[in-house]
mmCIF file of C-alpha atoms in Angstrom:
data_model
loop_
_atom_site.group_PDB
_atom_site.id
_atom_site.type_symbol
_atom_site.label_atom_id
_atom_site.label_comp_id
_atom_site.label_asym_id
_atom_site.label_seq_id
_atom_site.Cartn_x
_atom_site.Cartn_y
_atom_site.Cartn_z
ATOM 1 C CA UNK A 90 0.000 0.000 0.000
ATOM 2 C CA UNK A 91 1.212 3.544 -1.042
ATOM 3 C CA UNK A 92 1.488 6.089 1.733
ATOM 4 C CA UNK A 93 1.838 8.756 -1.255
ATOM 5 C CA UNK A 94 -0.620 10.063 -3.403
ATOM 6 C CA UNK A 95 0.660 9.178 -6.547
ATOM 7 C CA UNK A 96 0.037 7.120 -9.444
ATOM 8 C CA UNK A 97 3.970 5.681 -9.861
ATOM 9 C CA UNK A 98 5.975 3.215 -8.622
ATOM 10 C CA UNK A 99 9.531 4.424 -7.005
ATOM 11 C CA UNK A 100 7.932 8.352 -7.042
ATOM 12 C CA UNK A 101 10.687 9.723 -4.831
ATOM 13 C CA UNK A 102 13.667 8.413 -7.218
ATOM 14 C CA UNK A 103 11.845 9.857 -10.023
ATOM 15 C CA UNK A 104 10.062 12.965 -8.747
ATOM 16 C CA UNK A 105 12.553 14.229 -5.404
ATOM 17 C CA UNK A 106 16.617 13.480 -6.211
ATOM 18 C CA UNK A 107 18.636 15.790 -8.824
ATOM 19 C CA UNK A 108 19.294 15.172 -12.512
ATOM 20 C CA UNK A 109 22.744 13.538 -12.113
ATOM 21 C CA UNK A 110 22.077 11.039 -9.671
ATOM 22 C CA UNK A 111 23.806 7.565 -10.066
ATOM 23 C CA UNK A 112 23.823 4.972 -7.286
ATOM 24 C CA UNK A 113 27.013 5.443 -5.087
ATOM 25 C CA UNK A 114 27.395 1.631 -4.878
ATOM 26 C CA UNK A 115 28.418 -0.976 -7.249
ATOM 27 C CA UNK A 116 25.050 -2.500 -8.983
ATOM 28 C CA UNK A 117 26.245 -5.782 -7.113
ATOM 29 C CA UNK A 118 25.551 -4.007 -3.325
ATOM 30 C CA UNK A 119 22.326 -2.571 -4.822
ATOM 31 C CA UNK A 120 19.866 -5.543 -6.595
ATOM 32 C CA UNK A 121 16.614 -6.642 -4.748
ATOM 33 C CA UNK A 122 15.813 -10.061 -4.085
ATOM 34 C CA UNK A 123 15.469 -12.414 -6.790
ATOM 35 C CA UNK A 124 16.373 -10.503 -9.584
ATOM 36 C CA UNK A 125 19.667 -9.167 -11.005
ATOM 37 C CA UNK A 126 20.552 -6.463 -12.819
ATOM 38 C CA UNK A 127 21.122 -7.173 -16.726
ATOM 39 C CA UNK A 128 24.558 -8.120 -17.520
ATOM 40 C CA UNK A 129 24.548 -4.796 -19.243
ATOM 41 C CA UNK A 130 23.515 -2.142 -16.760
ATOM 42 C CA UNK A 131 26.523 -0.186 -15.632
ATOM 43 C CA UNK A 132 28.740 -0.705 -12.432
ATOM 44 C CA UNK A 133 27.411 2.734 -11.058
ATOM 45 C CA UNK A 134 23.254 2.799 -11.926
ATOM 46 C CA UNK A 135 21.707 6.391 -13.158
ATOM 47 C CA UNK A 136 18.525 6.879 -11.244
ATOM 48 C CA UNK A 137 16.916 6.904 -14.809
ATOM 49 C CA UNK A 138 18.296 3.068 -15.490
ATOM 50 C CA UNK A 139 17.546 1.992 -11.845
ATOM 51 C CA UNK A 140 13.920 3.560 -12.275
ATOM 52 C CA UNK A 141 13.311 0.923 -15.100
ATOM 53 C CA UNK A 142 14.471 -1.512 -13.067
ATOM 54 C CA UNK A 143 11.910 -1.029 -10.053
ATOM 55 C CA UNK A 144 9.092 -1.126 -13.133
ATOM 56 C CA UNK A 145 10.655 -4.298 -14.519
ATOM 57 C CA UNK A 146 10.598 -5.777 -11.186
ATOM 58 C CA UNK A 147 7.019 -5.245 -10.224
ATOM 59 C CA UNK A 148 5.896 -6.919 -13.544
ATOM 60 C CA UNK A 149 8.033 -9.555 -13.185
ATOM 61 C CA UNK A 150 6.691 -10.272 -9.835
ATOM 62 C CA UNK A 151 3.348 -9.569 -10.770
ATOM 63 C CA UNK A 152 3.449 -6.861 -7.727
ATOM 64 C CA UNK A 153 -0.014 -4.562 -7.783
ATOM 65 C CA UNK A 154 0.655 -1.806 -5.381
ATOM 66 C CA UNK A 155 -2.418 0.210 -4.068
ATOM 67 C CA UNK A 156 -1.304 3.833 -5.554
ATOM 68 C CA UNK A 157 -2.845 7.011 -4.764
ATOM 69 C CA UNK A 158 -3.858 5.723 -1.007
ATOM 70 C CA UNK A 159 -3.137 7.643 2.125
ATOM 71 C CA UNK A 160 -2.504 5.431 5.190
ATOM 72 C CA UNK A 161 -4.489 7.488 8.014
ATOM 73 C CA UNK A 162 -3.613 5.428 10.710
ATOM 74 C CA UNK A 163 -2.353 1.551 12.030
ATOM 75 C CA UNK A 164 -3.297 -0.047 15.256
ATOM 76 C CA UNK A 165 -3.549 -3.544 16.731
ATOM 77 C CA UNK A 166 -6.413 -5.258 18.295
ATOM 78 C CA UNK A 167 -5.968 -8.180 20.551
ATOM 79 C CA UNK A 168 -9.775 -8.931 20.095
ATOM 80 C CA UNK A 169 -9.045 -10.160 16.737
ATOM 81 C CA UNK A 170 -5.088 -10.314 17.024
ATOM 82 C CA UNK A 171 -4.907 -8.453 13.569
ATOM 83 C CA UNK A 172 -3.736 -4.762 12.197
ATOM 84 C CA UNK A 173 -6.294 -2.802 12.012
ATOM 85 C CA UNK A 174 -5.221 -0.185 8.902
ATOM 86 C CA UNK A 175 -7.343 2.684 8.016
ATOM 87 C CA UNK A 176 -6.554 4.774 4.837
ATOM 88 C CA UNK A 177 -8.269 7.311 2.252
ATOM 89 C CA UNK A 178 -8.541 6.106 -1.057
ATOM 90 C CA UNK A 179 -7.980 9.967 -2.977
ATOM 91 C CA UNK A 180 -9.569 8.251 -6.360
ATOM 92 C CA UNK A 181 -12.928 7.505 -5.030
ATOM 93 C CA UNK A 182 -12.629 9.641 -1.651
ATOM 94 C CA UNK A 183 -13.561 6.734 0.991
ATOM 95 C CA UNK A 184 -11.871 5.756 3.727
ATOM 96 C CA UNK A 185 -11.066 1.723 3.769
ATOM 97 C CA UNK A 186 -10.402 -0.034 6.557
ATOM 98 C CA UNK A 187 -8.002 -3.480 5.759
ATOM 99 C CA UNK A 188 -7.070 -5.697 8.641
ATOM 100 C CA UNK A 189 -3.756 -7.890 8.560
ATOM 101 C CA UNK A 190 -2.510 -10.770 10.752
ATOM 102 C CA UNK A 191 1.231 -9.055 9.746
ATOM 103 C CA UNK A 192 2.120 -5.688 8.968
ATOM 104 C CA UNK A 193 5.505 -4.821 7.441
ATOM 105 C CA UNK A 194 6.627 -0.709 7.548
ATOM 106 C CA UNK A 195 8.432 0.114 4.546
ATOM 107 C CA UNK A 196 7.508 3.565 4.307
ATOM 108 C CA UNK A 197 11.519 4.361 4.260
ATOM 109 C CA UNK A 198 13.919 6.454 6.685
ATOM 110 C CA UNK A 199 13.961 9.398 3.704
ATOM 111 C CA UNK A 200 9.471 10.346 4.096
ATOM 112 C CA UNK A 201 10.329 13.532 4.987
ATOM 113 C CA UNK A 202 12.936 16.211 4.260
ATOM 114 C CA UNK A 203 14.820 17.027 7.766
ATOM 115 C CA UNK A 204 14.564 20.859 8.082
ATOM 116 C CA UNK A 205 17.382 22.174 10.727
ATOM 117 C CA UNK A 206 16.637 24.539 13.273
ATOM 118 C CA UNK A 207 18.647 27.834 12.065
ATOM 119 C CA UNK A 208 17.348 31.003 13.673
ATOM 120 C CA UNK A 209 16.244 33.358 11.243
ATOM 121 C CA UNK A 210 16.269 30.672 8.587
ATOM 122 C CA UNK A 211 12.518 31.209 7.939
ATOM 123 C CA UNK A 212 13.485 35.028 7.392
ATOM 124 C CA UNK A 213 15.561 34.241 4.716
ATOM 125 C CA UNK A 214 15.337 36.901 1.726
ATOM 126 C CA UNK A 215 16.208 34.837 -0.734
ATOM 127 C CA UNK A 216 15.191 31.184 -1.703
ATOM 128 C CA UNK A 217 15.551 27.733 0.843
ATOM 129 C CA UNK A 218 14.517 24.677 -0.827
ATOM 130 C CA UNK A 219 15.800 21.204 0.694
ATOM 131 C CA UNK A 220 18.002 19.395 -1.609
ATOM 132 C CA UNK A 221 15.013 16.715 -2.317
ATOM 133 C CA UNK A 222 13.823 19.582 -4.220
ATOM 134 C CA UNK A 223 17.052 20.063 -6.209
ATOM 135 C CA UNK A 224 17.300 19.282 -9.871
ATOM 136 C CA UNK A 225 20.243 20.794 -11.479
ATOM 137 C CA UNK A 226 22.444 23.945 -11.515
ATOM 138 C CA UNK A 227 19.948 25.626 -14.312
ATOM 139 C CA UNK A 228 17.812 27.537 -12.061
ATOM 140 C CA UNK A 229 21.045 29.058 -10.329
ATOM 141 C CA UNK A 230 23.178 31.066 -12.966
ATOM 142 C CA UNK A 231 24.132 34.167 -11.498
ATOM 143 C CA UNK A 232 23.996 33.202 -8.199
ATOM 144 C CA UNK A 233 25.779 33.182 -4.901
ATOM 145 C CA UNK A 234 24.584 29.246 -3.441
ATOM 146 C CA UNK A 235 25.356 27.979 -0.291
ATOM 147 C CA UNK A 236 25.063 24.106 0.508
ATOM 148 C CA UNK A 237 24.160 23.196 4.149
ATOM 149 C CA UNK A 238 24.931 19.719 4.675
ATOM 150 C CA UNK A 239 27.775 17.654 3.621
ATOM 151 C CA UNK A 240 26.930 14.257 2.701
ATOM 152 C CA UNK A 241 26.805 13.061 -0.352
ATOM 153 C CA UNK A 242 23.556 14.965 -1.652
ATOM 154 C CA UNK A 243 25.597 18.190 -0.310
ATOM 155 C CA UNK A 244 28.323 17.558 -2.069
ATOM 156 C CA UNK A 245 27.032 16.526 -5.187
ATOM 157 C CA UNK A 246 25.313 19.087 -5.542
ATOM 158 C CA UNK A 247 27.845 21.519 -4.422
ATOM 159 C CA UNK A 248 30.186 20.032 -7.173
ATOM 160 C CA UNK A 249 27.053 20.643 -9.935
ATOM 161 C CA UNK A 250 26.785 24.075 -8.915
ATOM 162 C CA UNK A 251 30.392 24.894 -8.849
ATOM 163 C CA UNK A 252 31.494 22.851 -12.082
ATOM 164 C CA UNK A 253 28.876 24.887 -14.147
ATOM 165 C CA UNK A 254 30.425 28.467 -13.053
ATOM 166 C CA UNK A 255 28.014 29.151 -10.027
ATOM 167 C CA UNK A 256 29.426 30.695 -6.873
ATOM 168 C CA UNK A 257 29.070 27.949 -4.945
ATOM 169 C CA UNK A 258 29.603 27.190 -0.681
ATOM 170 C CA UNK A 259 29.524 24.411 1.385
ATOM 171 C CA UNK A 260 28.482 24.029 5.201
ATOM 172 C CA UNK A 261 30.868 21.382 6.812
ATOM 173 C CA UNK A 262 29.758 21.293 10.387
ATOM 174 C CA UNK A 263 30.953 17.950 11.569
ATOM 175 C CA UNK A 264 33.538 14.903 10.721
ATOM 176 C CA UNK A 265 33.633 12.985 7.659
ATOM 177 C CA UNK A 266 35.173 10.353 5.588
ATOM 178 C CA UNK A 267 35.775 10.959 2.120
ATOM 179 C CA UNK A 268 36.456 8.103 -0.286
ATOM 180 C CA UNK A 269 36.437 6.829 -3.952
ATOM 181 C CA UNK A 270 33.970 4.727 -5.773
ATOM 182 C CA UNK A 271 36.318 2.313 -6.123
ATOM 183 C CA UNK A 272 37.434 2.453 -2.514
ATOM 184 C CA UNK A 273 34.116 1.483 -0.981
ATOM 185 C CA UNK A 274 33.816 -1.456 -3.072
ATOM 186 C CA UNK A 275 36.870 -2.711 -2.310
ATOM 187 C CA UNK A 276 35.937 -2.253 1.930
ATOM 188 C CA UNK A 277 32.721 -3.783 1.009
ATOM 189 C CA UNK A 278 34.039 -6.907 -1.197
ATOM 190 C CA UNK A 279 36.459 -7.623 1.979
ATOM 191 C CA UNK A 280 34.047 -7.349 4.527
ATOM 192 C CA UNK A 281 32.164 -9.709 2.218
ATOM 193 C CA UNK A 282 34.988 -12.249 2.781
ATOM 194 C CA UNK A 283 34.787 -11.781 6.576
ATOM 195 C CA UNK A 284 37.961 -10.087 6.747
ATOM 196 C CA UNK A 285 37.554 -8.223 10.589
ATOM 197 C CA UNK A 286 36.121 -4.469 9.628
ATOM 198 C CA UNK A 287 39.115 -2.427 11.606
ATOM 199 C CA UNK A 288 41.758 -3.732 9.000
ATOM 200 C CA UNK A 289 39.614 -2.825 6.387
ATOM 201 C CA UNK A 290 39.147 0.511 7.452
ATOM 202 C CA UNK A 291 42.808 1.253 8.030
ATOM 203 C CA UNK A 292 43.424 0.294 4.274
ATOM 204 C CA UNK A 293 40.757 2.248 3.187
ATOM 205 C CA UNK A 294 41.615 5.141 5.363
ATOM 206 C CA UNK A 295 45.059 4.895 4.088
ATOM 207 C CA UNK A 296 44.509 4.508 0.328
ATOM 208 C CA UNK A 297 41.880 7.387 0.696
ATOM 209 C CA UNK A 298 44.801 9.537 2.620
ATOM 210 C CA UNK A 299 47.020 8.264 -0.846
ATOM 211 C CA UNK A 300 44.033 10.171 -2.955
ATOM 212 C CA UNK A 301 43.393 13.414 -1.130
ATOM 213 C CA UNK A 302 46.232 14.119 1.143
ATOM 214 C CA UNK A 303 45.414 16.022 4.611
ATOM 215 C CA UNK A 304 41.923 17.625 3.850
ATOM 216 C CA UNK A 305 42.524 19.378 7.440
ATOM 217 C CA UNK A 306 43.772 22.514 6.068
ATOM 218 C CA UNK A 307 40.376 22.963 4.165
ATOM 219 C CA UNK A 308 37.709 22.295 6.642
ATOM 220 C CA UNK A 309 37.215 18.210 6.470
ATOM 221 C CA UNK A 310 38.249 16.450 9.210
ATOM 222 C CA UNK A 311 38.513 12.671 9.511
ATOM 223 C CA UNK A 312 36.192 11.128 12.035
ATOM 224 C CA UNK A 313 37.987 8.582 14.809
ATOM 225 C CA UNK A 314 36.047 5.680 13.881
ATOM 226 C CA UNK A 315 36.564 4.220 10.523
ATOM 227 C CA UNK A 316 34.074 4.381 7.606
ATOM 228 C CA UNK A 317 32.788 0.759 7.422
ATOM 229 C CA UNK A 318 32.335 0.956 11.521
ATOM 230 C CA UNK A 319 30.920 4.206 11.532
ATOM 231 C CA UNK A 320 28.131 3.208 9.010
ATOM 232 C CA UNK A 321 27.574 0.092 11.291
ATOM 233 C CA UNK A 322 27.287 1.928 14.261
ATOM 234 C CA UNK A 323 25.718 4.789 13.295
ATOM 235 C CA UNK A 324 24.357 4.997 10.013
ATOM 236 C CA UNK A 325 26.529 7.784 8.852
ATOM 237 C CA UNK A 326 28.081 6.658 5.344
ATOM 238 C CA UNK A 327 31.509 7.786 3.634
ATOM 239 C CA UNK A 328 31.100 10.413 1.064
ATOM 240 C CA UNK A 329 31.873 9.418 -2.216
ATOM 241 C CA UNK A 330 33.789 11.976 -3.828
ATOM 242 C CA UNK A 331 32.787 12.974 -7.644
ATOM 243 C CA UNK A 332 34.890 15.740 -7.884
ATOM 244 C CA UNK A 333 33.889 17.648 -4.885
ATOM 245 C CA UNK A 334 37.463 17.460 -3.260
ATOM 246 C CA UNK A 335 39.148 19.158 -6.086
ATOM 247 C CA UNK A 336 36.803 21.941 -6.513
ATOM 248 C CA UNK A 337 37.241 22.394 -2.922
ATOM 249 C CA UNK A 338 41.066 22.430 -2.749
ATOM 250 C CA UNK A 339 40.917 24.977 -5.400
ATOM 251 C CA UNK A 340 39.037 27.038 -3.468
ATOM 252 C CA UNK A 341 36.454 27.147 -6.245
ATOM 253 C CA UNK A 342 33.795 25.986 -3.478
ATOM 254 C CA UNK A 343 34.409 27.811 -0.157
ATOM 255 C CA UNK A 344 33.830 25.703 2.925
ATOM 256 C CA UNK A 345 32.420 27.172 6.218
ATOM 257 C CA UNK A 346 31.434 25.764 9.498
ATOM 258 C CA UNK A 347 28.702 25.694 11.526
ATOM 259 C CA UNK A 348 26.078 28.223 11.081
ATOM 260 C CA UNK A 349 25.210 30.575 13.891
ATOM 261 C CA UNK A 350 22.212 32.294 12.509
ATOM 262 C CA UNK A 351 20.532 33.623 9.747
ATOM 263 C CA UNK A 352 19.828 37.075 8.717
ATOM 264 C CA UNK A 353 17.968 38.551 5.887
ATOM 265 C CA UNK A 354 20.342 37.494 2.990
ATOM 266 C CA UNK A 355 23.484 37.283 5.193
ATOM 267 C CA UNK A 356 24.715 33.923 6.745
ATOM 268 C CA UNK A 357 26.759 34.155 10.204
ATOM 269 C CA UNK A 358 28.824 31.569 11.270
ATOM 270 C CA UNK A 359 30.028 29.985 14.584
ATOM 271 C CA UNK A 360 33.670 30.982 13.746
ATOM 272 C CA UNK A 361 32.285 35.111 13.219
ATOM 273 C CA UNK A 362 33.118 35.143 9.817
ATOM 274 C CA UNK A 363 29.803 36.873 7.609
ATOM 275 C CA UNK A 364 28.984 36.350 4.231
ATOM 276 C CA UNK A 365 26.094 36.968 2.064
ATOM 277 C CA UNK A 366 24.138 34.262 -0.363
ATOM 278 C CA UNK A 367 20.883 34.207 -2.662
ATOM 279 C CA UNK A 368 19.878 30.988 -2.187
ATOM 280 C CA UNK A 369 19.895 28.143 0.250
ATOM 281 C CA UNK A 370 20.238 24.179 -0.394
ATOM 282 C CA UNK A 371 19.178 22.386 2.823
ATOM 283 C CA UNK A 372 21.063 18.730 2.309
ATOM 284 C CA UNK A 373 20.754 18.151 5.917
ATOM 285 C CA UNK A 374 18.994 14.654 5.342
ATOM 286 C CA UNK A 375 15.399 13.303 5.731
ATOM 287 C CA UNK A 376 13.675 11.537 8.489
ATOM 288 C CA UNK A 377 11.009 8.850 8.945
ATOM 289 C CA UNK A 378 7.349 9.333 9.409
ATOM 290 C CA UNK A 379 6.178 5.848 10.365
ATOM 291 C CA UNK A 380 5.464 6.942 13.998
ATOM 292 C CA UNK A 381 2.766 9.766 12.170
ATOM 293 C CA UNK A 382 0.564 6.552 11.230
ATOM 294 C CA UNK A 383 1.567 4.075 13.359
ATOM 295 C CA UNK A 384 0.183 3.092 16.551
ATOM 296 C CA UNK A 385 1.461 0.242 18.766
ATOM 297 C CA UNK A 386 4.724 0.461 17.604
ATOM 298 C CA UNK A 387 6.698 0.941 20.601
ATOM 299 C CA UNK A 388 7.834 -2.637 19.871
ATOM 300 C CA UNK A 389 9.546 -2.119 16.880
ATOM 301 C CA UNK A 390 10.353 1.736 16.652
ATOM 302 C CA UNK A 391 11.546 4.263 18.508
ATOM 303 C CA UNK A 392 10.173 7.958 18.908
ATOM 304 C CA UNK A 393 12.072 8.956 15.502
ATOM 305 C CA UNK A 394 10.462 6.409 14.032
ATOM 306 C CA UNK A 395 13.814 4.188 13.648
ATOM 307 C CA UNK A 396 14.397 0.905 14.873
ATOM 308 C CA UNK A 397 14.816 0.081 18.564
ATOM 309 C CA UNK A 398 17.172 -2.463 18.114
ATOM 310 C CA UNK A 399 20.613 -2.356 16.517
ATOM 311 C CA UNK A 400 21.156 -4.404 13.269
ATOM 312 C CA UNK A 401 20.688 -7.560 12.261
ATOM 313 C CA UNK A 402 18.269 -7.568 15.112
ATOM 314 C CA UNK A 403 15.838 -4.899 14.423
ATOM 315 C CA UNK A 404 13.364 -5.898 11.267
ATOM 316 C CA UNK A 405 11.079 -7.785 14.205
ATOM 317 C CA UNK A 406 8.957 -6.267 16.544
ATOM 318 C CA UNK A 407 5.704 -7.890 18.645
ATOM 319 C CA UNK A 408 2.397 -8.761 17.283
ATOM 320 C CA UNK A 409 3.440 -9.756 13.373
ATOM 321 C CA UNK A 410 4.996 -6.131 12.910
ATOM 322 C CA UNK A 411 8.034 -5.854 11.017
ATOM 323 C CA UNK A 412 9.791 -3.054 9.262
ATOM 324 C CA UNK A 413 12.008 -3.322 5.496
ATOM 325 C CA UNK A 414 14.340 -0.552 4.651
ATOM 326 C CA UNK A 415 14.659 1.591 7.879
ATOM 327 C CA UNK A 416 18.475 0.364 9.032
ATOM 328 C CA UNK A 417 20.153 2.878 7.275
ATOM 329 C CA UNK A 418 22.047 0.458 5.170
ATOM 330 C CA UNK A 419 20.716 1.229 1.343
ATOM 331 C CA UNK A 420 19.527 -0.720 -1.104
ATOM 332 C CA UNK A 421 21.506 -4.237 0.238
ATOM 333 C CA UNK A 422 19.988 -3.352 3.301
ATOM 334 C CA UNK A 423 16.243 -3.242 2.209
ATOM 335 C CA UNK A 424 17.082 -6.690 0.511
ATOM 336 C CA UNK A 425 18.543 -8.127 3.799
ATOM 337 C CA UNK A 426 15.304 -6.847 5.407
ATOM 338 C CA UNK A 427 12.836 -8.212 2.898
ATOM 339 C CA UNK A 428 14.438 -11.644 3.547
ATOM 340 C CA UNK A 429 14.401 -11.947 6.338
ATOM 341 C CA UNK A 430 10.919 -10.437 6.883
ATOM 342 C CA UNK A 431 9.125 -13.095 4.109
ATOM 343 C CA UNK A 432 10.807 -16.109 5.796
ATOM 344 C CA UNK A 433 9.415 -15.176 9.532
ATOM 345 C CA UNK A 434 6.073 -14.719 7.809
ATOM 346 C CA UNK A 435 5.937 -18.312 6.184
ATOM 347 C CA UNK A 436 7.633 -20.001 8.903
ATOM 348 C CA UNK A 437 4.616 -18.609 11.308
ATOM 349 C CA UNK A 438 2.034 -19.247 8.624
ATOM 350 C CA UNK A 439 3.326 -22.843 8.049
ATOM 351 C CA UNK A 440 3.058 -23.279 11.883
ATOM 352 C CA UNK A 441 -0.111 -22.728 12.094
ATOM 353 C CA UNK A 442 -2.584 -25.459 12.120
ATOM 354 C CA UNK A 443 -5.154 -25.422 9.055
ATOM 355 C CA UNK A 444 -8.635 -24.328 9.088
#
């Protein structure tokens, strides 16, 4: 069931992420279940090529998704041990009440853009969009952009702006790992083969040192923990550098730290320096909205609407309620999930004694 009113499959990759988008994994780290990629499709996916892929999967499946349906609200009954799911059908305007012995959450950790708390933000002269409103550098020429947000959206984008001639800045408020493509498949084809995940992120975090030299000097500074045990623990990935780094070192993009406030048109940082922009890209993340809908979840999800428990343990909550797609681990993560959610279903169903 769609929790967006729209009439497509995969509306967020198509509708809410910028022109050049590729997938910043290999296609290997990124398939669903059951279903490669073509032996053609390119190591690094455009959102375009992956796009067709979610279509060719639901046929192939035979999946019939309920578009254009707003889930209202989810609660369980112990009367009848089920789900109770209400949710407004915007084609015909009723509200329709389903009931389910299970109930998976796959609504996603990116439902919402996350907005930060800036004073004066909202005062802003100029224009604030968040970066799931970005498409390209077009809209910009003439310009004086500054990025909030330095992951790999904020970068990205940073690097589209400032590769096409537009004055471009870059808010890097806290620690960060940058790496190649190629790096992060080699860390995740050795973890793959079990090797332990601290000597795989001292090679990495000594190739990428190889690559980009001390990025100190220019406002990056390398977290303690390395990038493969970072993501585990925390969810924060590596930024992929696509040319960011350069553009930086150059001083083509300017790099400032954390902002203090907001006024009018100017920008004032923690450090005191001052400087004045037209518009502001907010790549400061997104956030879940399961807990919005969902009732009885306590189980399962925590107030941000996250998992409680720390993975592999956290798909399974009480009741037949299960969540795909919220462990902050991507595309390999969703089909982990999905696994591992289907065979818990099947193994309860086939354990239960026939009608």
């Amino acid at each position: 069931m769609s929790s967006l009113s729209v009439r497509i499959a995969a509306s967020l990759w198509r509708k809410r992420t910028y022109d050049r988008l590729k997938l910043h994994l290999p296609k290997e780290f990124c398939e669903l279940p059951h279903m490669p990629y073509p032996s053609d499709t390119p190591t690094y996916i455009p959102k375009e090529q992956f796009v067709r892929y979610v279509d060719a999967y639901i046929e192939h499946f035979n999946i019939c998704p309920k578009y254009r349906t707003l889930v209202q609200s989810s609660e369980y009954d112990e009367a009848s041990n089920c789900w109770v799911i209400m949710a407004h059908d915007q084609v015909s305007g009723l509200v329709i009440e389903y009931a389910a012995r299970f109930l998976v959450v796959a609504t996603g950790e990116n439902s919402e853009g996350n907005i930060p708390k800036i004073p004066g933000i909202h005062d802003f002269h100029g224009e604030v969009i968040h970066s799931s409103s970005y498409k390209s550098w077009n809209h910009y020429g003439g310009k004086r952009v500054l990025v909030i947000g330095c992951g790999n959206s904020g970068m990205e984008i940073a690097y589209d702006l400032a590769g096409n001639g537009v004055d471009t800045s870059i808010v890097i408020r806290s620690p960060l790992h940058i790496m190649t493509k190629g790096l992060i498949r080699l860390g995740m084809k050795l973890s793959k083969w079990n090797i332990p995940i601290k000597f795989v992120d001292f090679i990495l975090v000594t190739l990428a040192y190889f690559f980009f030299g001390d990025l100190s000097k220019h406002g990056i500074i390398r977290p303690n923990m390395g990038p493969l045990f970072l993501k585990a623990k925390t969810g924060r990935s590596a930024v992929i550098d696509v040319g960011t780094i350069e553009l930086i070192k150059k001083d083509v993009i300017k790099v400032f730290g954390p902002i203090c406030c907001v006024r009018e048109n100017a920008v004032e940082f923690e450090d005191g320096k001052r400087d004045y922009f037209d518009s502001l890209v907010l790549a400061t993340g997104y956030k879940s909205t399961a807990n919005t809908w969902l009732k009885n979840g306590e189980s399962l999800l925590n107030e941000e609407g996250m998992p409680k428990r720390d993975f592999p343990n956290h798909w399974k909550g009480e009741n037949g309620l299960y969540c795909v797609g919220l462990a902050m681990r991507g595309l390999a993560g969703i089909s982990y999930d999905a696994k591992r959610v289907a065979g818990d279903i099947k193994s309860i169903i086939d354990s239960m004694e026939p009608f």
